[in-house]
XYZ file of C-alpha atoms in Angstrom:
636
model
C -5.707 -6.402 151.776
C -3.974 -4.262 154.311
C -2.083 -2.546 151.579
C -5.417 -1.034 149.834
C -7.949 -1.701 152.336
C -7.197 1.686 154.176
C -6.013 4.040 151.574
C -8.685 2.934 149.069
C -11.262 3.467 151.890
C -9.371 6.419 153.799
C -9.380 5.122 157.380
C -7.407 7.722 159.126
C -3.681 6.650 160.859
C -3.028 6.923 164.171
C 0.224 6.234 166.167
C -0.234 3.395 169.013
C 2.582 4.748 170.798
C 2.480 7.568 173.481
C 6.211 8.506 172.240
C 6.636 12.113 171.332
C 7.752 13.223 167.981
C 11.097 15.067 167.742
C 12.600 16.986 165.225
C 14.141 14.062 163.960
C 11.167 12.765 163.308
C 9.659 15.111 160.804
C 10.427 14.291 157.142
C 9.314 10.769 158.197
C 5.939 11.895 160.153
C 5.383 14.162 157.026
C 5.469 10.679 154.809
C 3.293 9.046 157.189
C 0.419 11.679 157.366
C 0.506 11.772 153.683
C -0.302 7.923 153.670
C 3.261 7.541 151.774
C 4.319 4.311 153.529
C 6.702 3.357 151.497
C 8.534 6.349 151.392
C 8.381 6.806 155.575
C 9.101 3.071 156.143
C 12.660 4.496 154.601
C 12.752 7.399 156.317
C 12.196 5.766 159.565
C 14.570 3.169 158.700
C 17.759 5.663 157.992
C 16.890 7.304 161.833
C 17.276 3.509 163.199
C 20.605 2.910 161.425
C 21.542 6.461 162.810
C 20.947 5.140 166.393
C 18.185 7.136 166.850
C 15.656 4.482 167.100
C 13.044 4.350 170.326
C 9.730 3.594 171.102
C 7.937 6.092 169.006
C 9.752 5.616 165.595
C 9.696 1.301 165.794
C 6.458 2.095 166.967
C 5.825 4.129 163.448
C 7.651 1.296 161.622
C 5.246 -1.216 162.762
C 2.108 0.491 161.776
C 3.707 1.592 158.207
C 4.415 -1.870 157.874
C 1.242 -3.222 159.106
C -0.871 -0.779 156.721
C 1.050 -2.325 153.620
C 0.679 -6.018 155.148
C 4.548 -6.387 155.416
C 3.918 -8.601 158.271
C 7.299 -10.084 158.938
C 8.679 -6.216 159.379
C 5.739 -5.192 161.139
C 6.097 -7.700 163.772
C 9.613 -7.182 164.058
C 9.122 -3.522 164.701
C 6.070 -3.977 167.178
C 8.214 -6.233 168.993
C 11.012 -3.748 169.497
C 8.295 -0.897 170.100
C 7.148 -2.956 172.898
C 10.575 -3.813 173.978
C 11.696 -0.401 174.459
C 8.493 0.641 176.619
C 5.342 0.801 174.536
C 2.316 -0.817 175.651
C -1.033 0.372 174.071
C -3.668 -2.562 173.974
C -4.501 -1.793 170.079
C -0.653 -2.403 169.260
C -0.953 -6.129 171.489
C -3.929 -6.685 168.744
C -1.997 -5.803 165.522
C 0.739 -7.439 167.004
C -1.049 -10.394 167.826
C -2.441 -10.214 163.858
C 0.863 -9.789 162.416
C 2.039 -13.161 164.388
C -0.745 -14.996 163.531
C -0.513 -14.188 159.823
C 3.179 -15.498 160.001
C 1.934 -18.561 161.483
C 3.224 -18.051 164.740
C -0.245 -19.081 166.597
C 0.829 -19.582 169.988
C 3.008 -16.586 170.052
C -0.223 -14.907 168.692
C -2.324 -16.194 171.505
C 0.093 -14.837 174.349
C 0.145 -11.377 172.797
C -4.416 -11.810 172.909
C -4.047 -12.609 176.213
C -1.844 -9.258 177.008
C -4.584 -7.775 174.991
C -7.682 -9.629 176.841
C -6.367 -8.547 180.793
C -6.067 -4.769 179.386
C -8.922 -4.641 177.536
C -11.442 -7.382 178.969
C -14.293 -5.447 178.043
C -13.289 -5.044 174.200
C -15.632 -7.576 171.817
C -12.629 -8.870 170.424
C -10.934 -9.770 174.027
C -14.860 -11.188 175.030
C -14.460 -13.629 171.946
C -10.916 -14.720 172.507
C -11.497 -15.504 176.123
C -14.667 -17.596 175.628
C -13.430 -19.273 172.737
C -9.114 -19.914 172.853
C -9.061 -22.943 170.653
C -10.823 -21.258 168.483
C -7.927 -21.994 165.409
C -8.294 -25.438 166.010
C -11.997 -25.466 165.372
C -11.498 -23.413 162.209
C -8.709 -25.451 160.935
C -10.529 -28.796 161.717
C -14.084 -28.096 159.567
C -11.611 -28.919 156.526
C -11.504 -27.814 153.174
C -14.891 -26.244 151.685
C -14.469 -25.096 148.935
C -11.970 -25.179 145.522
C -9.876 -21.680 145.419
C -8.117 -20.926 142.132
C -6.074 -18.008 141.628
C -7.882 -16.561 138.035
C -5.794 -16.176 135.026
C -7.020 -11.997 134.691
C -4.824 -11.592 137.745
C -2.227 -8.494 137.226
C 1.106 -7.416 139.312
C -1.185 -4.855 140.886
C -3.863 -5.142 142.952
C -7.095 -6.941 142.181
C -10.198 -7.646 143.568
C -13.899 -7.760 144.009
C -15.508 -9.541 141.418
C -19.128 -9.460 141.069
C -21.368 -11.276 137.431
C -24.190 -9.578 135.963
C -25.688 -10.387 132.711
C -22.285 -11.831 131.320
C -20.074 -9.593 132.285
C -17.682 -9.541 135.314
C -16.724 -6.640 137.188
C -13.594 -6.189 139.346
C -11.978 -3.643 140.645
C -8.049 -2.815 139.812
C -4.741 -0.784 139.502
C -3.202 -2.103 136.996
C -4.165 1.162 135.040
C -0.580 2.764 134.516
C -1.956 5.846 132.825
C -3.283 6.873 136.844
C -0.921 8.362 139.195
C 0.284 6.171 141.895
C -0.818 6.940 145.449
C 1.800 6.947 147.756
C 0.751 4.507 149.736
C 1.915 1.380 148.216
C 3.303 2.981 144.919
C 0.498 1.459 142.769
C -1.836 3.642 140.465
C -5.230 4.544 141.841
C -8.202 2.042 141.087
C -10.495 1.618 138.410
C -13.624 -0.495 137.433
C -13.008 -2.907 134.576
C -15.169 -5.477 132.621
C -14.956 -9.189 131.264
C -16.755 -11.394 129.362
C -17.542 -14.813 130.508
C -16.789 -17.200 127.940
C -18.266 -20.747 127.916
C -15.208 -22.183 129.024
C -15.483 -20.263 132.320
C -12.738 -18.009 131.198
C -12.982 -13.923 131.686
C -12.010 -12.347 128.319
C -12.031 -8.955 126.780
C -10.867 -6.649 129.260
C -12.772 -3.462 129.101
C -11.343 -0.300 131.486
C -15.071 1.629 131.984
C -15.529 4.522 130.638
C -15.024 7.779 132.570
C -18.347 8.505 133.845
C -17.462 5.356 136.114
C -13.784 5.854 136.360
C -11.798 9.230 137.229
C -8.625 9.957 138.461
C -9.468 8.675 141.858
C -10.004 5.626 143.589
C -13.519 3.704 142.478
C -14.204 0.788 144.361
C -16.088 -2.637 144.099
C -19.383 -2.696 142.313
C -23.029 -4.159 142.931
C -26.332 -4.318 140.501
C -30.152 -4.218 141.025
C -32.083 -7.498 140.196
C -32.891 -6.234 137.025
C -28.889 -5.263 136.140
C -30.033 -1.992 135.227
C -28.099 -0.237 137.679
C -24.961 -0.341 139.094
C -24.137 0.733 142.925
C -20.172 1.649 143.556
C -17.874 3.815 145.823
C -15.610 6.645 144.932
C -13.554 8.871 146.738
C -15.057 12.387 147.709
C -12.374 13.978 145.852
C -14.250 14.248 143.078
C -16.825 16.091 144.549
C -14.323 18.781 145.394
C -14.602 17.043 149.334
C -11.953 16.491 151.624
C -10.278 17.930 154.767
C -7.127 19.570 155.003
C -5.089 18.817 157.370
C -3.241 22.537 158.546
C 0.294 21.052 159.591
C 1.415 18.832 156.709
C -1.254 20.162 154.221
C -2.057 16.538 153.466
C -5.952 16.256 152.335
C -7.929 13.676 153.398
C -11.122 12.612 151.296
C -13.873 9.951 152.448
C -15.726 7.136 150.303
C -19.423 8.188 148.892
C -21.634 5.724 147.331
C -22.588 6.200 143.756
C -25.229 4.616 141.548
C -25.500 4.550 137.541
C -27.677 3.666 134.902
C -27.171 1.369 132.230
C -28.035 2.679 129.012
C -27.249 2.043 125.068
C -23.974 2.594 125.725
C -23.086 1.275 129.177
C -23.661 2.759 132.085
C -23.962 6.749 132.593
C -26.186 9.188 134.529
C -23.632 8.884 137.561
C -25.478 9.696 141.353
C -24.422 10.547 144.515
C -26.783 8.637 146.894
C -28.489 10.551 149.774
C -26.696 8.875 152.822
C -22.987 10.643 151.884
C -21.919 12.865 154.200
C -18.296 15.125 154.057
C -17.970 13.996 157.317
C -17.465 9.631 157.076
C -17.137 6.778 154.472
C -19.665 4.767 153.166
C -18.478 2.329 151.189
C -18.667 -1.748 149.492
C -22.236 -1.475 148.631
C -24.265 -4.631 148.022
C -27.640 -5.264 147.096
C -30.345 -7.309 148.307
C -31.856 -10.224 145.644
C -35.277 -8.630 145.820
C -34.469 -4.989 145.415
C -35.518 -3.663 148.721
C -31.952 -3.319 150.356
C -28.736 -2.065 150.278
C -25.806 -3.120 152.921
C -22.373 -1.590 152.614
C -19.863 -0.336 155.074
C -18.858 2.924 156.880
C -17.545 4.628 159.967
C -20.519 7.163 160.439
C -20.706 7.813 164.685
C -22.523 5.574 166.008
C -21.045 2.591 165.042
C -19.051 -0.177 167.297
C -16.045 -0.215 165.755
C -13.704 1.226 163.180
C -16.130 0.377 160.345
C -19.628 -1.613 160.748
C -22.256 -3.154 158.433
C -25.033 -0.835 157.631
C -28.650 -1.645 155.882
C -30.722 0.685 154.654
C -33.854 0.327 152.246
C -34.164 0.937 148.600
C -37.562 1.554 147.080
C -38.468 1.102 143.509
C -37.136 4.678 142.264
C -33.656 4.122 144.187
C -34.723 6.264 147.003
C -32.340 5.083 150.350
C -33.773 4.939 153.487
C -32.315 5.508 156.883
C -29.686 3.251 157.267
C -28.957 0.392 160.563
C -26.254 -0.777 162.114
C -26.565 -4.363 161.893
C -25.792 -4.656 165.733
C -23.114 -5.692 167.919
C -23.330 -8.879 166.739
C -22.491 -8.586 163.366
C -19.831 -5.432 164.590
C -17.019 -5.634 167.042
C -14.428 -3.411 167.812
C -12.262 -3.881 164.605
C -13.100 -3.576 161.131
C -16.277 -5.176 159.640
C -16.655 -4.330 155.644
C -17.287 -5.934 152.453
C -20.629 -6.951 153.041
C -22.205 -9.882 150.371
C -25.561 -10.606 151.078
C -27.046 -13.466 149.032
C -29.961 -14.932 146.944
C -30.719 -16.782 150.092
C -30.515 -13.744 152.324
C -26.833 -15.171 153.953
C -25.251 -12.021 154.888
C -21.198 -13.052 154.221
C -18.668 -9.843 155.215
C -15.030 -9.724 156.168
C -13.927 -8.615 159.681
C -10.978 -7.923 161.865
C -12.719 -8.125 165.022
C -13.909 -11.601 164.687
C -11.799 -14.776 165.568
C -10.139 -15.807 162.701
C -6.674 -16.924 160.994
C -5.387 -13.877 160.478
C -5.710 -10.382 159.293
C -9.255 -9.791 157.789
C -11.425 -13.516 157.316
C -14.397 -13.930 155.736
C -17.672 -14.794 158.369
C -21.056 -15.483 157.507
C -24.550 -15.026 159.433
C -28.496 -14.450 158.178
C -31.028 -13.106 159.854
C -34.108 -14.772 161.393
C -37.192 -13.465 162.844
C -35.240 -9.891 162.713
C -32.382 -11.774 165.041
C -28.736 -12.112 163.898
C -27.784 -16.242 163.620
C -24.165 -16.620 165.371
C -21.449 -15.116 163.721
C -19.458 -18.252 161.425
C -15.944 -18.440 159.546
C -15.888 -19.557 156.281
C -13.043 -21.758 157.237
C -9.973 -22.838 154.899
C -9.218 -22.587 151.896
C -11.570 -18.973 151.799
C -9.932 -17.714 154.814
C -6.038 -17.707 155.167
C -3.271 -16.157 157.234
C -3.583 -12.563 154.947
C -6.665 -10.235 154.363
C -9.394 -12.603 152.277
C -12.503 -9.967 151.719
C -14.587 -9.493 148.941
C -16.479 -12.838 148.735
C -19.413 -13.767 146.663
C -21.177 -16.722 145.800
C -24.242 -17.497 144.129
C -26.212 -19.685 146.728
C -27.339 -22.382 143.533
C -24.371 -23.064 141.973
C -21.253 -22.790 144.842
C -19.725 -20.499 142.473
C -18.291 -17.490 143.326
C -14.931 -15.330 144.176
C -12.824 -14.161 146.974
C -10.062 -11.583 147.132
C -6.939 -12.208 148.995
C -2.930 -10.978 149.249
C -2.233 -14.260 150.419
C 1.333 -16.023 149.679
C 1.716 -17.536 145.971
C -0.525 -14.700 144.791
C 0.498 -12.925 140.977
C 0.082 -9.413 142.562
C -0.249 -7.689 145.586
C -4.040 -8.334 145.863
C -5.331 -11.238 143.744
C -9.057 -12.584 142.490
C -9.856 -16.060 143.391
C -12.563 -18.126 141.745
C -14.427 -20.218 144.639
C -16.839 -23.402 144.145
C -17.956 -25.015 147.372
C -17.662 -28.487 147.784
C -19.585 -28.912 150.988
C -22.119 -26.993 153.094
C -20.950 -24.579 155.433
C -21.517 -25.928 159.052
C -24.885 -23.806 160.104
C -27.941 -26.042 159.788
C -31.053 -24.478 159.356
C -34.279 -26.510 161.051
C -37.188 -26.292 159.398
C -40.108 -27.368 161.706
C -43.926 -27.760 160.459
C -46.663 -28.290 163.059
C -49.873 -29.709 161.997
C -52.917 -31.094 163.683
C -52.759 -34.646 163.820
C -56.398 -35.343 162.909
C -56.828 -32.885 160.305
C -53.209 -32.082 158.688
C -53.892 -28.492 158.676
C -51.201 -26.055 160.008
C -50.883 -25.175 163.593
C -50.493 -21.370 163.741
C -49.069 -19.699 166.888
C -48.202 -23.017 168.463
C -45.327 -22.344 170.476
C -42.470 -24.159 169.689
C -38.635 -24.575 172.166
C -35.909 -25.888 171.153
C -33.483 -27.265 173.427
C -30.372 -29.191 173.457
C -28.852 -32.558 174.654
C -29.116 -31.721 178.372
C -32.277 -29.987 178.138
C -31.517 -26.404 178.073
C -33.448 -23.793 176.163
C -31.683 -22.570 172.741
C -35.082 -20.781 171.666
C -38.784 -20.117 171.783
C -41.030 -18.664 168.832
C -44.662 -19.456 167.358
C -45.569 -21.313 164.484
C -45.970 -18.535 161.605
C -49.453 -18.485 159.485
C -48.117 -21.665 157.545
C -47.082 -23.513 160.592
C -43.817 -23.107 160.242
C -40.432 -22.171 162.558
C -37.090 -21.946 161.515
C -34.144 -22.183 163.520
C -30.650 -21.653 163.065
C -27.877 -24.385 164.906
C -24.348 -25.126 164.921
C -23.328 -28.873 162.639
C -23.123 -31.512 164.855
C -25.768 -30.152 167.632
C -28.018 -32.722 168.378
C -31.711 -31.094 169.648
C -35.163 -31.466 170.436
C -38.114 -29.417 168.776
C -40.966 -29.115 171.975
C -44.369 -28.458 170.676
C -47.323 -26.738 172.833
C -50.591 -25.574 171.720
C -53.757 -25.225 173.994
C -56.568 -27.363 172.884
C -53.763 -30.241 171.870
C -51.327 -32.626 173.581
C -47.689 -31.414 173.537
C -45.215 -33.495 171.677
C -41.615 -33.372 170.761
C -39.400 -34.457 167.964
C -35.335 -35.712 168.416
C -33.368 -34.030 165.809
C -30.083 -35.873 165.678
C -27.004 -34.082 165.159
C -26.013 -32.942 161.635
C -23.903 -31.427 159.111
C -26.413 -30.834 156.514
C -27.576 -27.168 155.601
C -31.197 -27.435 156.159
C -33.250 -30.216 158.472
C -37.204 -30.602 157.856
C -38.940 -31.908 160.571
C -42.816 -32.171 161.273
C -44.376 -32.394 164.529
C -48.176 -33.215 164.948
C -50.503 -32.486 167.727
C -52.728 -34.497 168.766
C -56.225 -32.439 170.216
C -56.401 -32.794 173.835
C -59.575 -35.028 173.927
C -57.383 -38.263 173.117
C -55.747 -38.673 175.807
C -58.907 -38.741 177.808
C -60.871 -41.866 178.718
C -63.514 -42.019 181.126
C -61.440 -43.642 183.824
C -57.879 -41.611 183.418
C -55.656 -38.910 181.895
C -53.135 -40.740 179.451
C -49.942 -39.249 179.867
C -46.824 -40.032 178.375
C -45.201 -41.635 181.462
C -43.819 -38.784 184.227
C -40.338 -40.685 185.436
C -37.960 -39.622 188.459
C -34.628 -39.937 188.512
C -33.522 -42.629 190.577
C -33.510 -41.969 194.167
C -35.625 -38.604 193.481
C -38.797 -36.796 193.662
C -38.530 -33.205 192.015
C -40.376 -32.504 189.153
C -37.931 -32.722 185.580
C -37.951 -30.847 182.711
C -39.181 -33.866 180.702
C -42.033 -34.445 183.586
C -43.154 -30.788 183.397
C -43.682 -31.222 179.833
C -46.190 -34.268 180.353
C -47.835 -32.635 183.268
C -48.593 -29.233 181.269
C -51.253 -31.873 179.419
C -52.647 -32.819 182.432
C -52.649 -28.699 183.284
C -54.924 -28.566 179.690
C -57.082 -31.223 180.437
C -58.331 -30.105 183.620
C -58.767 -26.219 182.139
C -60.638 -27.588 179.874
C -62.858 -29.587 182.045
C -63.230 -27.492 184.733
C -65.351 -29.617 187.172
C -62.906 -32.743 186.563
C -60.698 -34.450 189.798
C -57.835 -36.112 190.021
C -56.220 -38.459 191.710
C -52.276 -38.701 191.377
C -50.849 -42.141 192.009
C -47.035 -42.367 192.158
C -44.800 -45.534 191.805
C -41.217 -46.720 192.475
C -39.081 -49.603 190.974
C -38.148 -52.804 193.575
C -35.021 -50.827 194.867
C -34.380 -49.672 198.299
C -36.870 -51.244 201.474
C -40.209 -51.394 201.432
C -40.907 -48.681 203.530
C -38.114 -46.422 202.187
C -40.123 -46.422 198.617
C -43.387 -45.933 200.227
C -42.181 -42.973 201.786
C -40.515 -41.858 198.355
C -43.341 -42.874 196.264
C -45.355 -40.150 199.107
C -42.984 -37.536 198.118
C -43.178 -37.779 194.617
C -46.966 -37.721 194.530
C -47.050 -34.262 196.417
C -44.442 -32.913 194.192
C -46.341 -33.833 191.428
C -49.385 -32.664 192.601
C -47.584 -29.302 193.554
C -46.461 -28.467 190.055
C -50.343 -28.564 188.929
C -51.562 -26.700 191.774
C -48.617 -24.150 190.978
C -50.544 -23.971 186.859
C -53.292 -22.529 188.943
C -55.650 -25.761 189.560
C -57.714 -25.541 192.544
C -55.660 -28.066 195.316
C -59.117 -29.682 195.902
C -59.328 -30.745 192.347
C -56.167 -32.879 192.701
C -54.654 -35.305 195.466
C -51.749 -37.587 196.136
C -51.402 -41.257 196.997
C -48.026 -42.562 196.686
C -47.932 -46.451 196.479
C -44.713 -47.894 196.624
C -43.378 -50.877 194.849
C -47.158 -52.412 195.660
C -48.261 -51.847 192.018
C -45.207 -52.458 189.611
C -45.572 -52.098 185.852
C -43.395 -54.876 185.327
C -43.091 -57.490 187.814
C -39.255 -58.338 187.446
C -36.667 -60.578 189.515
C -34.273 -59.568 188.347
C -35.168 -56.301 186.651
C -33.267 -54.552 183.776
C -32.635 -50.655 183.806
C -35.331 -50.177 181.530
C -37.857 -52.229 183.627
C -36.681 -49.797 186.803
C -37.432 -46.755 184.382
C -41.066 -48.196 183.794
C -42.127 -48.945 187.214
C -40.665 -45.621 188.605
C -44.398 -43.419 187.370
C -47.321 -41.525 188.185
C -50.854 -41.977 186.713
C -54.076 -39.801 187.064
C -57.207 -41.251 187.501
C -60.287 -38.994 187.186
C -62.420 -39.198 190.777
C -65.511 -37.206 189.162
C -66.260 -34.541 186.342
C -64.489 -36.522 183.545
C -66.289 -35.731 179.701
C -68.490 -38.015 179.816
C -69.498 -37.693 183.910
C-alpha cells in the first residue's frame, strides 16, 4: 500500500536525514518534491555510482524506496544512511518496517529497540517495550480466515471493495486513458462497479461516470443504510485547491470528502461535505449501520499522529457534525486510516503505529460504555508482511475483502475476498442480574470483574435491563462480582474462552435470607494458612454482614473465629484472637458502631470437621468466622 497510500492521500515527504542538500543534489530533490519516485530513485542512483553517495542521498534512496514499498532497496539504503552517520529515530522505525516486511524479525526488533531508548515516550516505542513477543502471539492465533486473491484483479493497483445493493465498488488505476502520476508511474484512480453474480463472481465492469470520476485521484467509497448515497474522497484539485510550493513549483492538493446521490441514472448531485478544509485531508469515509455516523481519516491538528480516526455525526439530511478523534487509543504516533466500522459496531482500521507484521496491519476494537476495548490484530492470513488496509466484512456472513501489495499479488495493489473461519479472539461477556425471588432485572447493581488472581479489570452498573457487557482477551479466565444494597452479593466463575460472546446470569438473593434469628449466614470468611488479614474474597462476604446490620440498625454481633488442628494449641488460640479483631476491624472500618460488634477467637476448640488426619479441604473448612446476633436481630 505504500506505493498509493501517500500519493493517493497526499501525506507530505520529509527527509529523515539532517544531511544538507548540495548542488548535486538538485535534479534528484526536484523529482522527490514532485512525488516522482521513480524517476529520483534514478537520479539518486547515477550520484551513488558517481561516488558521490553520503548520508543525505542513501538517506533519500531509502525513503523513495520506502514510499513505493520497494522494501529490499529501502532497507539496503537505510542501512547505508545509517552507516555513514544518520541517526533520526523515525528512520530506526521505517527501518525497522522495511526488515520486518522482508522477514527479517529479529533484525527488526534490534532496530525497535534503537528506536524505543531514543524515543521511549513515542506510543509506538510504549507498545514494543511492554509487549516484545508480540509476533509470536500474532503468528500463534492461527489462520482466521480464507484470503483469495479475486479474479477482477488488474496489473495496476486495486483496492477497497465495498457491496451495496448488488453492486461492488472498488477503487482502481487501471484506467489508461488518465495520466500517470509520477509517483509510481500508474494512472490516477477511479471508482468502478461490478455485478455480483450468483456464483460469487464480480462481472460487468462499469468505470463511473464523471460526476464521480475526474482526472484526479477518487478514492474508496461508502453508502447510507438506505444505499441512496454514496460517501467518497477526491483530491482538492478539483476544487481549484492546492498549495504551491515556491522553489520547485510542485503543487500539493489535500483529500476532501464528497457525497452523491443516487438517482435514475446512477449517482449525481456531487457534494463537498462541511468538514473540508484547504488546509488537511480527510479521507476513507465509512458509515455507521444506523445512519447516525461517519468515521474516516485525516491529519487535521490536533491529532496524535500522522493520520487518526475521526467520528463525526450525520443527521437525517446529511448534515456532519463536529468531528472526534477517537483517542489515543485507537491513534498512535504512525498512521491510523481506513476505518470499517461494522453492523455490529466493531470499528476495524489499518495502522502503522500498532504492533503488527509489517508495514500497515489491519486491528480491530468497539466501543463500550463510550470506552475504547483494547486495540486487536486481525492476525494471519488478513495481515501479512506488506500494507493489508481496506478491510470489510459483513458481521453475519464472515464475508468480506481486504486490500494488500503482498507477494504473489497480480498487480501492485490487489483485492482479496475474505470469509472467516473462526472468531476473532475478543470475547464479549454478557452479564444479566436478576433478583433471585422475583426474576426481575437488577438495575444499577454494581457489577466488578476481576481476574484469576483477583485483580480488578472493571466496574459498571447494571443498565435499565440488567445488563453489563464487558470486553476480554480469549483465553482469560474471570469472575463477574455482583453487589446491590438490599441483596446478598454473589459471584459467577467465567472460565476461560475463545468464543465471541459469553452469557452469564447472576441472581441476588434479598438480604433477609441470610438472616435467622440466631446468626448472619455468610458464605464462609477463610484465612490463608498461617494468616489473619482480611482477603479480597473475605471482604466480599463481610460487605453482607456490612448490609445486614445497616439495615437493622439496633442488631449486635458477635464474631467468632476458628483455626484448623495445625500449629499448638495455644499458638491457634492466639491466631484465632487475631483474626477475630481483624475481622471485626473491617466492619467497624464500613462505619458500624464498634459496640455493635465484638471478637472472640476460639481456637481449634470448635472444629467444623473433626479430622485425624485431615485433608486440605477439611483445614480450609475449619479455618472460619461466624456471627451470631447478641440482640436486635428481625425478629428481637
Amino acid at each position: 500500500m505504500k506505493k498509493i497510500q501517500l500519493f493517493i492521500f497526499a501525506i507530505l515527504i520529509s527527509s529523515t536525514s539532517v544531511f544538507a542538500q548540495s548542488d548535486a543534489t538538485k535534479k534528484a530533490d526536484k523529482l522527490f518534491a514532485k512525488y516522482k519516485f521513480v524517476d529520483a530513485i534514478d537520479a539518486y542512483n547515477k550520484l551513488v555510482e558517481k561516488g558521490e553517495g553520503d548520508a543525505y542521498v542513501y538517506s533519500r534512496l531509502a525513503e523513495a524506496n520506502y514510499n513505493i514499498f520497494s522494501t529490499i532497496e529501502s532497507e539496503k539504503w537505510y542501512a547505508k544512511a545509517l552507516e555513514a552517520g544518520a541517526s533520526q529515530p523515525e528512520m530506526l522505525f521505517k527501518y525497522s518496517e522495511m526488515l520486518k516486511a522482508n522477514g527479517k524479525y529479529d533484525a527488526s526488533n534490534k532496530q525497535m529497540d534503537k528506536f524505543a531508548s531514543m524515543r521511549p515516550g513515542d506510543d509506538r516505542a510504549v507498545m514494543y517495550k511492554a509487549n516484545p513477543e508480540y509476533l509470536s502471539k500474532i503468528l500463534d492465533k492461527g489462520k482466521k480466515f480464507n484470503v483469495q486473491n479475486l479474479d477482477l484483479n488488474s496489473k495496476m493497483s486495486d483496492f477497497g471493495g465495498t457491496l451495496q445493493d448488488g453492486k461492488l465498488y472498488i477503487t482502481s488505476s487501471r484506467n489508461a486513458s488518465r495520466k500517470n502520476y509520477g509517483w509510481n508511474e500508474e494512472p490516477f484512480l477511479d471508482i468502478y462497479s461490478y455485478t455480483a453474480a450468483e456464483d460469487g463472481s464480480y462481472q460487468g465492469e462499469t468505470l463511473l461516470d464523471g460526476k464521480i470520476n475526474t482526472k484526479y485521484h477518487e478514492g474508496i467509497t461508502s453508502f447510507t443504510p438506505d444505499g441512496k448515497t454514496m460517501y467518497f474522497s477526491r483530491e482538492s484539485f478539483f476544487e481549484n485547491i492546492y498549495e504551491k510550493d515556491s522553489l520547485s513549483n510542485t503543487k500539493y492538493s489535500v483529500l476532501h470528502l464528497f457525497k452523491a446521490s443516487k438517482g435514475a441514472n446512477g449517482f449525481s448531485q456531487v457534494e463537498a461535505l462541511s468538514i473540508n478544509s484547504q488546509n488537511y485531508s480527510i479521507k476513507n469515509p465509512t458509515i455507521s449501520a444506523d445512519g447516525s455516523a461517519i468515521y474516516f481519516a485525516s491529519d487535521m491538528p490536533g491529532g496524535f499522529g500522522n493520520f487518526d480516526i475521526y467520528k463525526a455525526s450525520l443527521d437525517g439530511n446529511g448534515k456532519v457534525g463536529t468531528p472526534v478523534n477517537m483517542g489515543q487509543k485507537v491513534n498512535t504516533e504512525g498512521q491510523e486510516m481506513f476505518p470499517y466500522i461494522s453492523d455490529n459496531n466493531t470499528l476495524y482500521f489499518s495502522s502503522t503505529g500498532h504492533l503488527g507484521l509489517g508495514g500497515m496491519d489491519v486491528f480491530y476494537t468497539k466501543e463500550i460504555d463510550g470506552k475504547m476495548a483494547p486495540i486487536r490484530n486481525v492476525g494471519i492470513p488478513i495481515n501479512s508482511n506488506g500494507d493489508d488496509f481496506a478491510f470489510r466484512m459483513n458481521e453475519e456472513t464472515g464475508e468480506g475483502f481486504v486490500s494488500s501489495n503482498r507477494e504473489g499479488g497480480k498487480g501492485s495493489d490487489d483485492i482479496y475476498g475474505i470469509k472467516k473461519l473462526q472468531p476473532l479472539c475478543d470475547v464479549l461477556i454478557v452479564g444479566t442480574v436478576l433478583d433471585e425471588k422475583t426474576g426481575t432485572p437488577l438495575v444499577g447493581a454494581l457489577t466488578t470483574l476481576v481476574d484469576a488472581q483477583g485483580n480488578v479489570l472493571a466496574s459498571k452498573p447494571a443498565n435499565a435491563k440488567g445488563v453489563v457487557e464487558y470486553i476480554v482477551e480469549c483465553e482469560t479466565g474471570t469472575e463477574l462480582q455482583v453487589t446491590m444494597d438490599g441483596y446478598e452479593s454473589n459471584k459467577v466463575t467465567i472460565a476461560a474462552s475463545n468464543e465471541e460472546e459469553v452469557a452469564v446470569t447472576v441472581s441476588l438473593k434479598p438480604i433477609e435470607a441470610i438472616v435467622t434469628p440466631e446468626r448472619v449466614i455468610l458464605n464462609p470468611i477463610y484465612f490463608d494458612y498461617d494468616k489473619s488479614n482480611i482477603t479480597a474474597r473475605a471482604a466480599f462476604e463481610l460487605d453482607n454482614l456490612v448490609q445486614v446490620m445497616n439495615k437493622y440498625p439496633n442488631m449486635v454481633i458477635q464474631a467468632t473465629s476458628h483455626t484448623d488442628f495445625r500449629g499448638s494449641n495455644q499458638y491457634n488460640q492466639r491466631l484465632s484472637e487475631r483474626r477475630a479483631q481483624t475481622t471485626t476491624q473491617y466492619v467497624i472500618s464500613k462505619g458500624i458502631a464498634a459496640s455493635r460488634i465484638s471478637a472472640s477467637g476460639r481456637g481449634e476448640t470448635e472444629p467444623a470437621i473433626d479430622c485425624n488426619p485431615c485433608t486440605d479441604q477439611d483445614h480450609d473448612l475449619n479455618r472460619r468466622s461466624q456471627f451470631f446476633i447478641i440482640s436486635g436481630g428481625p425478629q428481637q
